[in-house]
Tab-separated table of C-alpha atoms and ligand atoms in Angstrom:
chain	number	residue	atom	x	y	z
C	1	UNK	CA	-32.828	2.102	-7.963
C	2	UNK	CA	-35.552	4.294	-6.828
C	3	UNK	CA	-33.722	7.722	-6.040
C	4	UNK	CA	-35.285	9.715	-3.313
C	5	UNK	CA	-33.120	13.015	-3.782
C	6	UNK	CA	-35.525	14.986	-6.577
C	7	UNK	CA	-38.454	14.244	-4.620
C	8	UNK	CA	-36.789	15.563	-1.315
C	9	UNK	CA	-35.776	18.907	-2.969
C	10	UNK	CA	-39.117	19.250	-4.311
C	11	UNK	CA	-40.585	18.959	-0.667
C	12	UNK	CA	-37.749	21.453	0.275
C	13	UNK	CA	-38.991	24.230	-2.367
C	14	UNK	CA	-42.629	23.790	-1.807
C	15	UNK	CA	-42.596	23.601	2.016
C	16	UNK	CA	-39.356	25.610	2.746
C	17	UNK	CA	-39.015	23.545	5.888
C	18	UNK	CA	-36.284	21.216	6.907
C	19	UNK	CA	-38.163	18.390	8.634
C	20	UNK	CA	-40.260	15.901	6.665
C	21	UNK	CA	-41.058	12.261	7.726
C	22	UNK	CA	-40.893	9.011	6.087
C	23	UNK	CA	-41.592	5.785	7.192
C	24	UNK	CA	-39.415	2.773	6.521
C	25	UNK	CA	-39.210	-0.826	7.903
C	26	UNK	CA	-35.337	-0.697	7.492
C	27	UNK	CA	-33.036	1.936	7.158
C	28	UNK	CA	-29.337	1.101	5.959
C	29	UNK	CA	-26.887	4.099	6.472
C	30	UNK	CA	-23.929	3.637	4.303
C	31	UNK	CA	-23.370	2.375	0.661
C	32	UNK	CA	-20.477	0.110	0.846
C	33	UNK	CA	-20.410	-3.652	0.378
C	34	UNK	CA	-21.848	-4.223	3.911
C	35	UNK	CA	-24.729	-1.593	3.311
C	36	UNK	CA	-25.421	-2.655	0.022
C	37	UNK	CA	-25.777	-6.373	0.973
C	38	UNK	CA	-27.624	-5.618	4.031
C	39	UNK	CA	-30.308	-3.590	1.868
C	40	UNK	CA	-30.404	-6.683	-0.287
C	41	UNK	CA	-31.081	-9.017	2.349
C	42	UNK	CA	-33.553	-6.970	4.164
C	43	UNK	CA	-35.491	-6.297	0.929
C	44	UNK	CA	-35.445	-10.010	-0.132
C	45	UNK	CA	-37.203	-10.474	3.297
C	46	UNK	CA	-40.033	-8.126	2.086
C	47	UNK	CA	-39.376	-5.088	3.811
C	48	UNK	CA	-39.599	-1.565	2.845
C	49	UNK	CA	-35.941	-0.516	2.721
C	50	UNK	CA	-34.104	2.693	2.636
C	51	UNK	CA	-30.457	3.142	2.023
C	52	UNK	CA	-28.825	6.329	2.945
C	53	UNK	CA	-25.554	7.153	1.298
C	54	UNK	CA	-23.622	10.568	1.848
C	55	UNK	CA	-21.564	10.209	-1.343
C	56	UNK	CA	-22.551	10.885	-4.868
C	57	UNK	CA	-22.153	7.431	-5.626
C	58	UNK	CA	-22.676	4.067	-4.023
C	59	UNK	CA	-19.668	1.518	-3.607
C	60	UNK	CA	-16.909	4.022	-3.938
C	61	UNK	CA	-14.175	1.786	-1.921
C	62	UNK	CA	-15.591	-1.361	-3.486
C	63	UNK	CA	-15.225	-0.163	-6.915
C	64	UNK	CA	-11.489	0.828	-6.388
C	65	UNK	CA	-11.017	-2.424	-4.234
C	66	UNK	CA	-8.356	-5.267	-5.364
C	67	UNK	CA	-6.726	-2.537	-7.739
C	68	UNK	CA	-10.050	-2.028	-9.437
C	69	UNK	CA	-10.529	-5.727	-9.743
C	70	UNK	CA	-12.212	-6.603	-6.467
C	71	UNK	CA	-11.148	-9.506	-4.616
C	72	UNK	CA	-14.523	-10.218	-3.434
C	73	UNK	CA	-14.148	-13.370	-1.353
C	74	UNK	CA	-11.883	-16.299	-0.543
C	75	UNK	CA	-12.381	-19.831	-1.124
C	76	UNK	CA	-10.153	-21.274	1.558
C	77	UNK	CA	-12.205	-23.350	4.214
C	78	UNK	CA	-13.623	-21.317	7.140
C	79	UNK	CA	-11.101	-22.327	9.686
C	80	UNK	CA	-8.549	-20.574	7.330
C	81	UNK	CA	-10.469	-17.651	6.691
C	82	UNK	CA	-10.851	-17.154	10.260
C	83	UNK	CA	-7.132	-17.246	10.715
C	84	UNK	CA	-6.617	-14.620	8.197
C	85	UNK	CA	-8.880	-12.500	9.915
C	86	UNK	CA	-6.424	-11.669	13.046
C	87	UNK	CA	-8.961	-8.923	14.310
C	88	UNK	CA	-11.713	-10.966	15.935
C	89	UNK	CA	-12.135	-13.470	13.093
C	90	UNK	CA	-13.577	-16.080	15.505
C	91	UNK	CA	-16.638	-13.825	15.952
C	92	UNK	CA	-17.538	-14.612	12.306
C	93	UNK	CA	-18.238	-18.257	12.874
C	94	UNK	CA	-21.978	-17.493	14.132
C	95	UNK	CA	-22.847	-15.178	11.041
C	96	UNK	CA	-21.153	-17.824	8.672
C	97	UNK	CA	-23.431	-20.255	9.814
C	98	UNK	CA	-25.975	-17.905	8.302
C	99	UNK	CA	-24.204	-16.751	4.950
C	100	UNK	CA	-20.662	-17.817	4.246
C	101	UNK	CA	-17.983	-17.499	1.429
C	102	UNK	CA	-19.740	-20.143	-0.707
C	103	UNK	CA	-22.835	-18.043	-0.274
C	104	UNK	CA	-21.131	-15.085	-1.529
C	105	UNK	CA	-19.661	-16.916	-4.540
C	106	UNK	CA	-23.330	-18.368	-5.262
C	107	UNK	CA	-24.965	-14.852	-4.961
C	108	UNK	CA	-22.731	-13.225	-7.313
C	109	UNK	CA	-22.824	-15.965	-10.047
C	110	UNK	CA	-26.544	-15.970	-9.383
C	111	UNK	CA	-26.512	-12.499	-10.389
C	112	UNK	CA	-24.426	-13.045	-13.554
C	113	UNK	CA	-20.949	-12.030	-12.117
C	114	UNK	CA	-18.759	-15.179	-12.751
C	115	UNK	CA	-15.945	-15.567	-10.391
C	116	UNK	CA	-12.670	-17.102	-10.728
C	117	UNK	CA	-9.935	-18.269	-8.130
C	118	UNK	CA	-6.445	-16.965	-7.998
C	119	UNK	CA	-3.678	-17.627	-5.757
C	120	UNK	CA	-4.260	-18.356	-1.785
C	121	UNK	CA	-7.896	-19.064	-2.714
C	122	UNK	CA	-8.493	-15.368	-3.578
C	123	UNK	CA	-11.659	-14.959	-5.678
C	124	UNK	CA	-12.299	-12.120	-8.330
C	125	UNK	CA	-14.760	-11.612	-10.894
C	126	UNK	CA	-13.629	-13.056	-14.296
C	127	UNK	CA	-14.054	-9.836	-15.878
C	128	UNK	CA	-11.527	-8.498	-13.714
C	129	UNK	CA	-13.825	-5.471	-13.243
C	130	UNK	CA	-14.846	-4.389	-9.642
C	131	UNK	CA	-17.397	-2.178	-11.055
C	132	UNK	CA	-19.276	-5.372	-12.309
C	133	UNK	CA	-19.569	-6.653	-8.729
C	134	UNK	CA	-20.792	-3.267	-7.687
C	135	UNK	CA	-23.234	-2.748	-10.617
C	136	UNK	CA	-24.649	-6.525	-10.022
C	137	UNK	CA	-25.607	-5.305	-6.406
C	138	UNK	CA	-27.212	-2.016	-7.515
C	139	UNK	CA	-29.137	-4.153	-10.230
C	140	UNK	CA	-30.371	-6.397	-7.222
C	141	UNK	CA	-31.343	-3.534	-5.011
C	142	UNK	CA	-33.521	-1.949	-8.040
C	143	UNK	CA	-35.013	-5.525	-8.630
C	144	UNK	CA	-36.097	-5.487	-4.888
C	145	UNK	CA	-37.327	-1.947	-4.729
C	146	UNK	CA	-34.747	-0.618	-2.247
C	147	UNK	CA	-35.046	3.170	-2.285
C	148	UNK	CA	-31.579	5.028	-2.279
C	149	UNK	CA	-30.794	8.569	-1.247
C	150	UNK	CA	-27.555	10.046	-2.332
C	151	UNK	CA	-25.759	13.014	-1.069
C	152	UNK	CA	-27.510	12.741	2.224
C	153	UNK	CA	-25.124	12.501	5.107
C	154	UNK	CA	-26.620	11.105	8.188
C	155	UNK	CA	-25.756	13.299	11.181
C	156	UNK	CA	-27.104	11.264	14.140
C	157	UNK	CA	-29.013	8.159	15.291
C	158	UNK	CA	-32.583	8.923	16.653
C	159	UNK	CA	-33.452	6.840	19.663
C	160	UNK	CA	-35.060	6.617	23.119
C	161	UNK	CA	-34.113	4.841	26.116
C	162	UNK	CA	-35.309	1.250	24.759
C	163	UNK	CA	-34.828	1.428	21.054
C	164	UNK	CA	-33.959	3.104	17.690
C	165	UNK	CA	-36.634	5.331	15.992
C	166	UNK	CA	-34.902	6.523	12.950
C	167	UNK	CA	-32.011	8.898	11.622
C	168	UNK	CA	-31.359	12.534	11.207
C	169	UNK	CA	-29.663	13.980	8.261
C	170	UNK	CA	-27.231	16.856	8.258
C	171	UNK	CA	-29.986	18.821	6.555
C	172	UNK	CA	-32.327	18.211	9.408
C	173	UNK	CA	-34.536	15.833	7.707
C	174	UNK	CA	-35.586	13.293	9.904
C	175	UNK	CA	-36.680	9.454	8.740
C	176	UNK	CA	-38.035	6.905	11.061
C	177	UNK	CA	-37.902	3.281	10.753
C	178	UNK	CA	-38.288	0.066	13.097
C	179	UNK	CA	-34.891	-1.017	12.344
C	180	UNK	CA	-31.482	0.900	11.438
C	181	UNK	CA	-28.257	-0.657	10.051
C	182	UNK	CA	-25.180	1.247	10.604
C	183	UNK	CA	-22.726	0.240	7.720
C	184	UNK	CA	-20.669	3.413	7.351
C	185	UNK	CA	-17.123	1.833	7.246
C	186	UNK	CA	-14.103	2.784	9.280
C	187	UNK	CA	-11.673	5.311	8.697
C	188	UNK	CA	-9.228	4.263	6.050
C	189	UNK	CA	-9.154	6.104	2.850
C	190	UNK	CA	-11.709	8.759	3.813
C	191	UNK	CA	-11.968	9.997	0.239
C	192	UNK	CA	-14.152	7.247	-0.350
C	193	UNK	CA	-16.652	8.454	2.221
C	194	UNK	CA	-15.371	6.200	5.094
C	195	UNK	CA	-14.702	9.071	7.761
C	196	UNK	CA	-15.488	7.286	10.877
C	197	UNK	CA	-18.787	9.308	11.466
C	198	UNK	CA	-20.477	5.891	13.069
C	199	UNK	CA	-18.286	5.555	16.063
C	200	UNK	CA	-19.911	8.533	18.002
C	201	UNK	CA	-23.534	7.261	17.199
C	202	UNK	CA	-22.542	4.032	18.617
C	203	UNK	CA	-21.036	5.437	21.687
C	204	UNK	CA	-24.223	7.548	22.274
C	205	UNK	CA	-26.207	4.256	21.883
C	206	UNK	CA	-24.239	2.728	24.579
C	207	UNK	CA	-21.723	0.940	22.702
C	208	UNK	CA	-17.798	0.563	23.411
C	209	UNK	CA	-15.615	1.631	20.562
C	210	UNK	CA	-12.049	-0.007	20.913
C	211	UNK	CA	-9.035	2.059	20.031
C	212	UNK	CA	-8.771	2.679	16.211
C	213	UNK	CA	-5.495	1.932	14.542
C	214	UNK	CA	-4.066	1.235	11.049
C	215	UNK	CA	-4.079	-2.161	9.773
C	216	UNK	CA	-2.550	-3.420	6.330
C	217	UNK	CA	-0.437	-0.411	5.931
C	218	UNK	CA	2.978	0.398	4.473
C	219	UNK	CA	5.647	0.683	7.334
C	220	UNK	CA	7.944	3.659	7.722
C	221	UNK	CA	11.688	3.483	8.498
C	222	UNK	CA	14.673	5.992	8.720
C	223	UNK	CA	17.426	3.548	7.979
C	224	UNK	CA	20.216	5.010	5.845
C	225	UNK	CA	19.446	2.782	2.771
C	226	UNK	CA	15.869	3.811	2.947
C	227	UNK	CA	16.427	7.689	3.098
C	228	UNK	CA	19.130	7.109	0.336
C	229	UNK	CA	16.462	5.255	-1.795
C	230	UNK	CA	19.091	2.785	-2.869
C	231	UNK	CA	16.884	0.060	-2.836
C	232	UNK	CA	13.493	1.846	-3.744
C	233	UNK	CA	11.451	-0.333	-5.997
C	234	UNK	CA	13.074	-3.577	-5.126
C	235	UNK	CA	10.609	-6.476	-4.886
C	236	UNK	CA	11.372	-9.676	-3.012
C	237	UNK	CA	9.430	-12.901	-3.899
C	238	UNK	CA	8.242	-15.038	-0.967
C	239	UNK	CA	10.382	-13.372	1.674
C	240	UNK	CA	9.845	-14.320	5.391
C	241	UNK	CA	9.245	-10.888	7.090
C	242	UNK	CA	9.165	-10.999	10.728
C	243	UNK	CA	8.184	-8.312	13.645
C	244	UNK	CA	10.620	-8.802	16.626
C	245	UNK	CA	10.195	-8.232	20.292
C	246	UNK	CA	12.540	-6.196	22.413
C	247	UNK	CA	14.255	-9.633	22.922
C	248	UNK	CA	14.741	-10.488	19.404
C	249	UNK	CA	11.961	-13.174	19.482
C	250	UNK	CA	9.437	-13.079	16.465
C	251	UNK	CA	6.059	-11.877	17.206
C	252	UNK	CA	4.680	-12.821	13.636
C	253	UNK	CA	6.124	-14.209	10.502
C	254	UNK	CA	4.708	-13.811	7.051
C	255	UNK	CA	6.172	-15.358	3.845
C	256	UNK	CA	5.037	-13.441	0.922
C	257	UNK	CA	6.067	-10.944	-1.390
C	258	UNK	CA	7.597	-7.533	0.071
C	259	UNK	CA	8.865	-4.201	-1.568
C	260	UNK	CA	11.108	-1.645	-0.529
C	261	UNK	CA	9.905	1.953	-1.169
C	262	UNK	CA	11.019	5.527	-0.468
C	263	UNK	CA	9.847	5.665	2.955
C	264	UNK	CA	9.981	2.160	4.102
C	265	UNK	CA	8.650	-1.243	3.222
C	266	UNK	CA	5.392	-2.598	1.832
C	267	UNK	CA	3.970	-5.335	-0.246
C	268	UNK	CA	1.650	-8.087	1.229
C	269	UNK	CA	3.826	-9.686	3.677
C	270	UNK	CA	4.723	-6.296	5.170
C	271	UNK	CA	1.036	-4.992	5.132
C	272	UNK	CA	0.020	-8.257	7.142
C	273	UNK	CA	2.847	-7.645	9.334
C	274	UNK	CA	2.037	-3.879	10.051
C	275	UNK	CA	-0.780	-4.293	12.538
C	276	UNK	CA	2.062	-6.050	14.711
C	277	UNK	CA	4.389	-3.172	14.367
C	278	UNK	CA	1.816	-0.765	15.621
C	279	UNK	CA	1.077	-2.777	18.749
C	280	UNK	CA	4.615	-3.273	19.594
C	281	UNK	CA	5.487	0.577	19.083
C	282	UNK	CA	2.513	1.435	21.470
C	283	UNK	CA	3.836	-1.404	23.851
C	284	UNK	CA	7.413	-0.314	24.054
C	285	UNK	CA	6.295	3.457	24.244
C	286	UNK	CA	7.188	4.438	20.645
C	287	UNK	CA	10.564	3.171	20.781
C	288	UNK	CA	11.873	1.809	17.197
C	289	UNK	CA	10.971	-1.747	16.276
C	290	UNK	CA	13.171	-4.519	14.620
C	291	UNK	CA	11.964	-6.327	11.730
C	292	UNK	CA	13.679	-9.257	10.056
C	293	UNK	CA	13.777	-10.422	6.330
C	294	UNK	CA	14.708	-14.008	5.441
C	295	UNK	CA	15.018	-13.616	1.660
C	296	UNK	CA	15.549	-17.490	1.467
C	297	UNK	CA	13.040	-18.751	3.777
C	298	UNK	CA	13.678	-22.521	3.114
C	299	UNK	CA	17.367	-21.974	4.688
C	300	UNK	CA	18.823	-20.655	7.786
C	301	UNK	CA	21.997	-19.066	8.558
C	302	UNK	CA	24.067	-22.353	8.823
C	303	UNK	CA	22.539	-24.144	5.701
C	304	UNK	CA	22.572	-20.786	3.255
C	305	UNK	CA	26.424	-20.739	4.325
C	306	UNK	CA	26.794	-24.264	3.133
C	307	UNK	CA	25.269	-23.699	0.000
C	308	UNK	CA	27.277	-20.659	-0.545
C	309	UNK	CA	30.298	-22.208	0.360
C	310	UNK	CA	29.457	-25.112	-2.092
C	311	UNK	CA	28.672	-22.891	-4.930
C	312	UNK	CA	32.140	-20.971	-4.376
C	313	UNK	CA	34.046	-24.208	-4.342
C	314	UNK	CA	32.588	-25.394	-7.522
C	315	UNK	CA	33.732	-22.298	-9.229
C	316	UNK	CA	36.784	-21.188	-7.201
C	317	UNK	CA	38.142	-18.903	-9.957
C	318	UNK	CA	34.951	-16.915	-10.855
C	319	UNK	CA	33.996	-13.796	-9.312
C	320	UNK	CA	31.526	-14.572	-6.137
C	321	UNK	CA	29.136	-11.948	-7.778
C	322	UNK	CA	28.536	-14.303	-10.865
C	323	UNK	CA	28.974	-17.564	-8.772
C	324	UNK	CA	26.123	-16.576	-6.834
C	325	UNK	CA	23.842	-14.631	-9.180
C	326	UNK	CA	21.136	-17.412	-9.026
C	327	UNK	CA	20.805	-17.267	-5.062
C	328	UNK	CA	18.807	-14.009	-5.141
C	329	UNK	CA	18.302	-10.855	-7.101
C	330	UNK	CA	21.516	-9.009	-7.884
C	331	UNK	CA	20.497	-5.602	-6.545
C	332	UNK	CA	19.619	-7.173	-3.164
C	333	UNK	CA	22.704	-9.742	-3.425
C	334	UNK	CA	25.069	-6.733	-4.107
C	335	UNK	CA	23.282	-4.515	-1.503
C	336	UNK	CA	23.921	-7.467	1.217
C	337	UNK	CA	27.503	-8.217	-0.077
C	338	UNK	CA	28.310	-4.699	0.652
C	339	UNK	CA	27.124	-5.049	4.383
C	340	UNK	CA	29.031	-8.329	4.707
C	341	UNK	CA	32.345	-6.437	3.535
C	342	UNK	CA	32.615	-8.992	0.470
C	343	UNK	CA	34.032	-7.472	-3.058
C	344	UNK	CA	31.885	-8.616	-5.716
C	345	UNK	CA	34.679	-9.014	-8.016
C	346	UNK	CA	36.658	-11.242	-5.340
C	347	UNK	CA	37.184	-14.987	-6.790
C	348	UNK	CA	36.096	-17.739	-4.438
C	349	UNK	CA	39.386	-19.143	-3.538
C	350	UNK	CA	40.314	-15.744	-1.960
C	351	UNK	CA	37.341	-15.200	0.262
C	352	UNK	CA	37.502	-15.896	4.017
C	353	UNK	CA	34.599	-18.437	5.325
C	354	UNK	CA	33.756	-15.561	7.872
C	355	UNK	CA	32.670	-13.211	5.301
C	356	UNK	CA	30.494	-15.995	3.631
C	357	UNK	CA	28.902	-16.533	6.999
C	358	UNK	CA	28.252	-12.835	7.348
C	359	UNK	CA	26.441	-12.868	3.948
C	360	UNK	CA	24.589	-16.141	4.978
C	361	UNK	CA	23.508	-14.304	7.797
C	362	UNK	CA	22.302	-11.082	6.123
C	363	UNK	CA	20.440	-13.178	3.236
C	364	UNK	CA	18.526	-15.315	6.000
C	365	UNK	CA	18.346	-12.552	8.892
C	366	UNK	CA	18.440	-9.002	7.557
C	367	UNK	CA	17.541	-6.568	10.226
C	368	UNK	CA	16.018	-3.179	9.901
C	369	UNK	CA	14.550	-0.876	12.389
C	370	UNK	CA	11.038	0.596	11.659
C	371	UNK	CA	9.800	3.494	13.462
C	372	UNK	CA	6.066	3.588	12.532
C	373	UNK	CA	3.487	3.150	9.985
C	374	UNK	CA	1.574	5.498	7.355
C	375	UNK	CA	-1.680	6.876	9.012
C	376	UNK	CA	-5.126	5.233	9.397
C	377	UNK	CA	-6.112	7.314	6.544
C	378	UNK	CA	-3.693	5.758	4.066
C	379	UNK	CA	-4.215	2.042	5.684
C	380	UNK	CA	-6.302	-0.576	3.532
C	381	UNK	CA	-8.186	-1.266	6.821
C	382	UNK	CA	-9.115	0.032	10.253
C	383	UNK	CA	-8.257	-1.913	13.132
C	384	UNK	CA	-10.458	-1.593	16.271
C	385	UNK	CA	-14.157	-0.174	16.168
C	386	UNK	CA	-17.260	-1.057	17.656
C	387	UNK	CA	-16.696	-3.802	20.055
C	388	UNK	CA	-18.048	-7.157	19.208
C	389	UNK	CA	-18.766	-8.071	22.828
C	390	UNK	CA	-22.025	-5.921	22.407
C	391	UNK	CA	-23.183	-7.378	19.191
C	392	UNK	CA	-25.203	-10.579	18.987
C	393	UNK	CA	-23.201	-12.728	16.533
C	394	UNK	CA	-26.098	-14.602	15.210
C	395	UNK	CA	-28.162	-11.468	14.121
C	396	UNK	CA	-25.543	-8.515	14.336
C	397	UNK	CA	-28.081	-6.806	16.544
C	398	UNK	CA	-26.732	-4.195	19.445
C	399	UNK	CA	-27.105	-5.705	22.681
C	400	UNK	CA	-27.706	-2.167	23.803
C	401	UNK	CA	-30.531	-0.996	21.770
C	402	UNK	CA	-33.386	-2.653	20.239
C	403	UNK	CA	-33.724	-2.073	16.402
C	404	UNK	CA	-29.984	-1.094	16.049
C	405	UNK	CA	-27.602	-3.241	13.834
C	406	UNK	CA	-24.087	-3.031	12.962
C	407	UNK	CA	-21.966	-4.392	9.912
C	408	UNK	CA	-18.745	-4.126	7.909
C	409	UNK	CA	-15.511	-2.236	8.753
C	410	UNK	CA	-17.068	0.031	11.530
C	411	UNK	CA	-17.147	-3.281	13.766
C	412	UNK	CA	-13.666	-4.376	15.702
C	413	UNK	CA	-13.076	-6.994	12.990
C	414	UNK	CA	-10.182	-6.653	10.490
C	415	UNK	CA	-8.555	-9.238	8.130
C	416	UNK	CA	-5.650	-9.505	6.245
C	417	UNK	CA	-5.661	-8.507	2.417
C	418	UNK	CA	-6.970	-11.362	0.360
C	419	UNK	CA	-10.522	-10.800	0.017
C	420	UNK	CA	-11.087	-11.184	3.809
C	421	UNK	CA	-12.456	-7.871	4.669
C	422	UNK	CA	-15.159	-7.756	1.916
C	423	UNK	CA	-16.013	-11.159	3.067
C	424	UNK	CA	-16.479	-9.788	6.425
C	425	UNK	CA	-18.494	-6.868	5.303
C	426	UNK	CA	-20.777	-9.044	2.989
C	427	UNK	CA	-21.400	-11.725	5.526
C	428	UNK	CA	-22.045	-9.366	8.619
C	429	UNK	CA	-24.314	-7.048	6.078
C	430	UNK	CA	-26.224	-10.194	4.870
C	431	UNK	CA	-27.035	-11.393	8.557
C	432	UNK	CA	-27.725	-7.750	9.795
C	433	UNK	CA	-30.040	-6.979	6.786
C	434	UNK	CA	-32.117	-10.153	7.368
C	435	UNK	CA	-32.187	-9.737	10.929
C	436	UNK	CA	-33.370	-6.317	11.016
C	437	UNK	CA	-36.180	-7.383	8.455
C	438	UNK	CA	-37.215	-9.938	10.888
C	439	UNK	CA	-36.993	-7.512	13.721
C	440	UNK	CA	-39.184	-4.751	11.612
C	441	UNK	CA	-41.747	-7.535	10.883
C	442	UNK	CA	-42.059	-8.495	14.750
C	443	UNK	CA	-42.728	-5.120	16.051
X	501	LIG	C1	-7.765	0.638	-1.871
X	501	LIG	C2	-8.312	-0.410	-1.127
X	501	LIG	C3	-8.504	-1.593	-1.691
X	501	LIG	C4	-9.260	-2.608	-1.025
X	501	LIG	N1	-9.420	-3.846	-1.595
X	501	LIG	C5	-10.008	-4.906	-1.006
X	501	LIG	C6	-9.978	-6.224	-1.635
X	501	LIG	O1	-10.068	-6.249	-3.104
X	501	LIG	N2	-10.837	-7.274	-1.098
X	501	LIG	C7	-11.191	-7.114	0.146
X	501	LIG	O2	-11.658	-8.034	0.981
X	501	LIG	N3	-11.109	-5.820	0.825
X	501	LIG	C8	-10.589	-4.850	0.320
X	501	LIG	N4	-10.399	-3.598	0.834
X	501	LIG	C9	-11.133	-3.455	1.982
X	501	LIG	C10	-12.768	-3.320	1.989
X	501	LIG	O3	-12.753	-2.475	0.866
X	501	LIG	C11	-13.284	-2.738	3.126
X	501	LIG	O4	-13.129	-3.459	4.611
X	501	LIG	C12	-14.944	-2.594	3.026
X	501	LIG	O5	-15.058	-1.627	1.851
X	501	LIG	C13	-15.551	-2.176	4.131
X	501	LIG	O6	-16.802	-2.244	3.711
X	501	LIG	P1	-18.113	-1.253	4.659
X	501	LIG	O7	-19.383	-1.312	3.873
X	501	LIG	O8	-17.961	-1.565	5.765
X	501	LIG	O9	-17.521	0.259	4.432
X	501	LIG	P2	-17.016	1.087	3.263
X	501	LIG	O10	-16.807	0.339	1.959
X	501	LIG	O11	-16.234	2.100	3.823
X	501	LIG	O12	-18.461	1.813	2.856
X	501	LIG	C14	-19.003	2.852	3.779
X	501	LIG	C15	-20.059	3.556	3.282
X	501	LIG	O13	-20.830	4.361	4.200
X	501	LIG	C16	-21.040	5.952	3.598
X	501	LIG	N5	-21.175	6.661	4.870
X	501	LIG	C17	-20.211	7.161	5.613
X	501	LIG	N6	-20.593	8.065	6.693
X	501	LIG	C18	-21.897	8.277	6.236
X	501	LIG	C19	-22.894	9.064	6.753
X	501	LIG	N7	-22.598	10.068	7.797
X	501	LIG	N8	-24.207	8.976	6.342
X	501	LIG	C20	-24.184	8.337	5.125
X	501	LIG	N9	-23.433	7.402	4.543
X	501	LIG	C21	-22.024	7.426	5.140
X	501	LIG	C22	-19.549	5.969	2.782
X	501	LIG	O14	-19.578	7.016	2.039
X	501	LIG	C23	-19.247	4.606	2.248
X	501	LIG	O15	-20.179	4.742	0.985
X	501	LIG	C24	-9.758	-2.742	0.284
X	501	LIG	C25	-9.647	-1.242	1.007
X	501	LIG	C26	-8.961	-0.152	0.167
X	501	LIG	C27	-8.907	1.169	0.871
């Protein structure tokens, strides 16, 4: 990569003046997956590209993604991908027609990063190293002569009434460009550089920013069994976790693993449910929300009762704790037996059917009250953002200001965990980069 920083400080000392001018075809702000991809797509189209990043390194969030392995995309069919992007996934049909998940796979394999498929279509580098994904992009930017400035926070977008004209850094330096791509991410995990800087810029350019909220975030509960930490660390495999409306009807159910923690619940099923908790809390004025856990989702209360009862009858002289040990994890079973007022040492012959029914209800419909989620800073993904209604989906161009483009998590698009957010960042980044390049050629 061509780094500009050295050159910049030279200019400072010689001229002792803060303002200097560079002319680029396309400036990309932000070195996350969307900005890196946008710079590559713009440079591939033959344009002179400058990428400006405020941190010391590019791709800080990318290299910690997927637990350091980077779940870079997902191999499911497009309709499934869209279903897994509950925050405006349908908007992506248009960008997908230009660059989609298969193109992402081909792109990385073409750069020498073979990918492998894991459960639910999730794609990872064979090396299990997110760093390899990031470095492949850096090398490609190098090959395409993208100029990179590090440690250079952008302060504002420069624009006139009709069009974008460039950017101003916090130092006061200004860089002019025909097109500017804003790829500064959302507000989740600000230590990686995503501190929400782009929202006021978008508003100044005439865009609407929809309300921001945490998504894919652990859920908080004050239930006594959470406060006492007695279930801390317990993971339930393939549980059906639901968020309930006031009337007890489920708003959403996700069947995946979940985890009890010292502050509440987490794990994939809970992360997916979390945005519905946030919305329901808002809707009911902050009153606690009920969640339901069916730890045996192939059964309901009646069929679970029949199964428990049949097991008990088959071994009437054995303690129920031992008879039912194969039903679910011992720690969970003992906890639920206590709630159903069942002595674990009781033998099947002595146990009233009503207590077995109570246990069956707990196993298939355990309810707990939650009162919130962790903050947006601790979330995996930002909900809300630059309204997609004001973005041209085929190009990612602003409908408010000529020459302005948006991509990645700054947009009001958010997916579940599973590779959907990096997919959205790379797809919108590619489309924004190539469109910005095309625009800069026309002007
Ligand atoms: C811990 C964690 C793990 C994740 N794992 C996965 C995963 O495996 N798969 C998946 O699909 N999604 C994952 N995600 C979500 C995914 O990483 C993000 O959605 C994605 O990184 C968003 O890309 P982006 O380019 O829009 O923004 P970001 O990655 O947030 O990058 C924005 C960049 O802009 C820079 N910037 C910000 N403000 C300025 C400014 N004023 N001037 C210059 N530069 C600026 C930032 O420093 C940053 O480098 C994960 C998220 C987290 C927090």
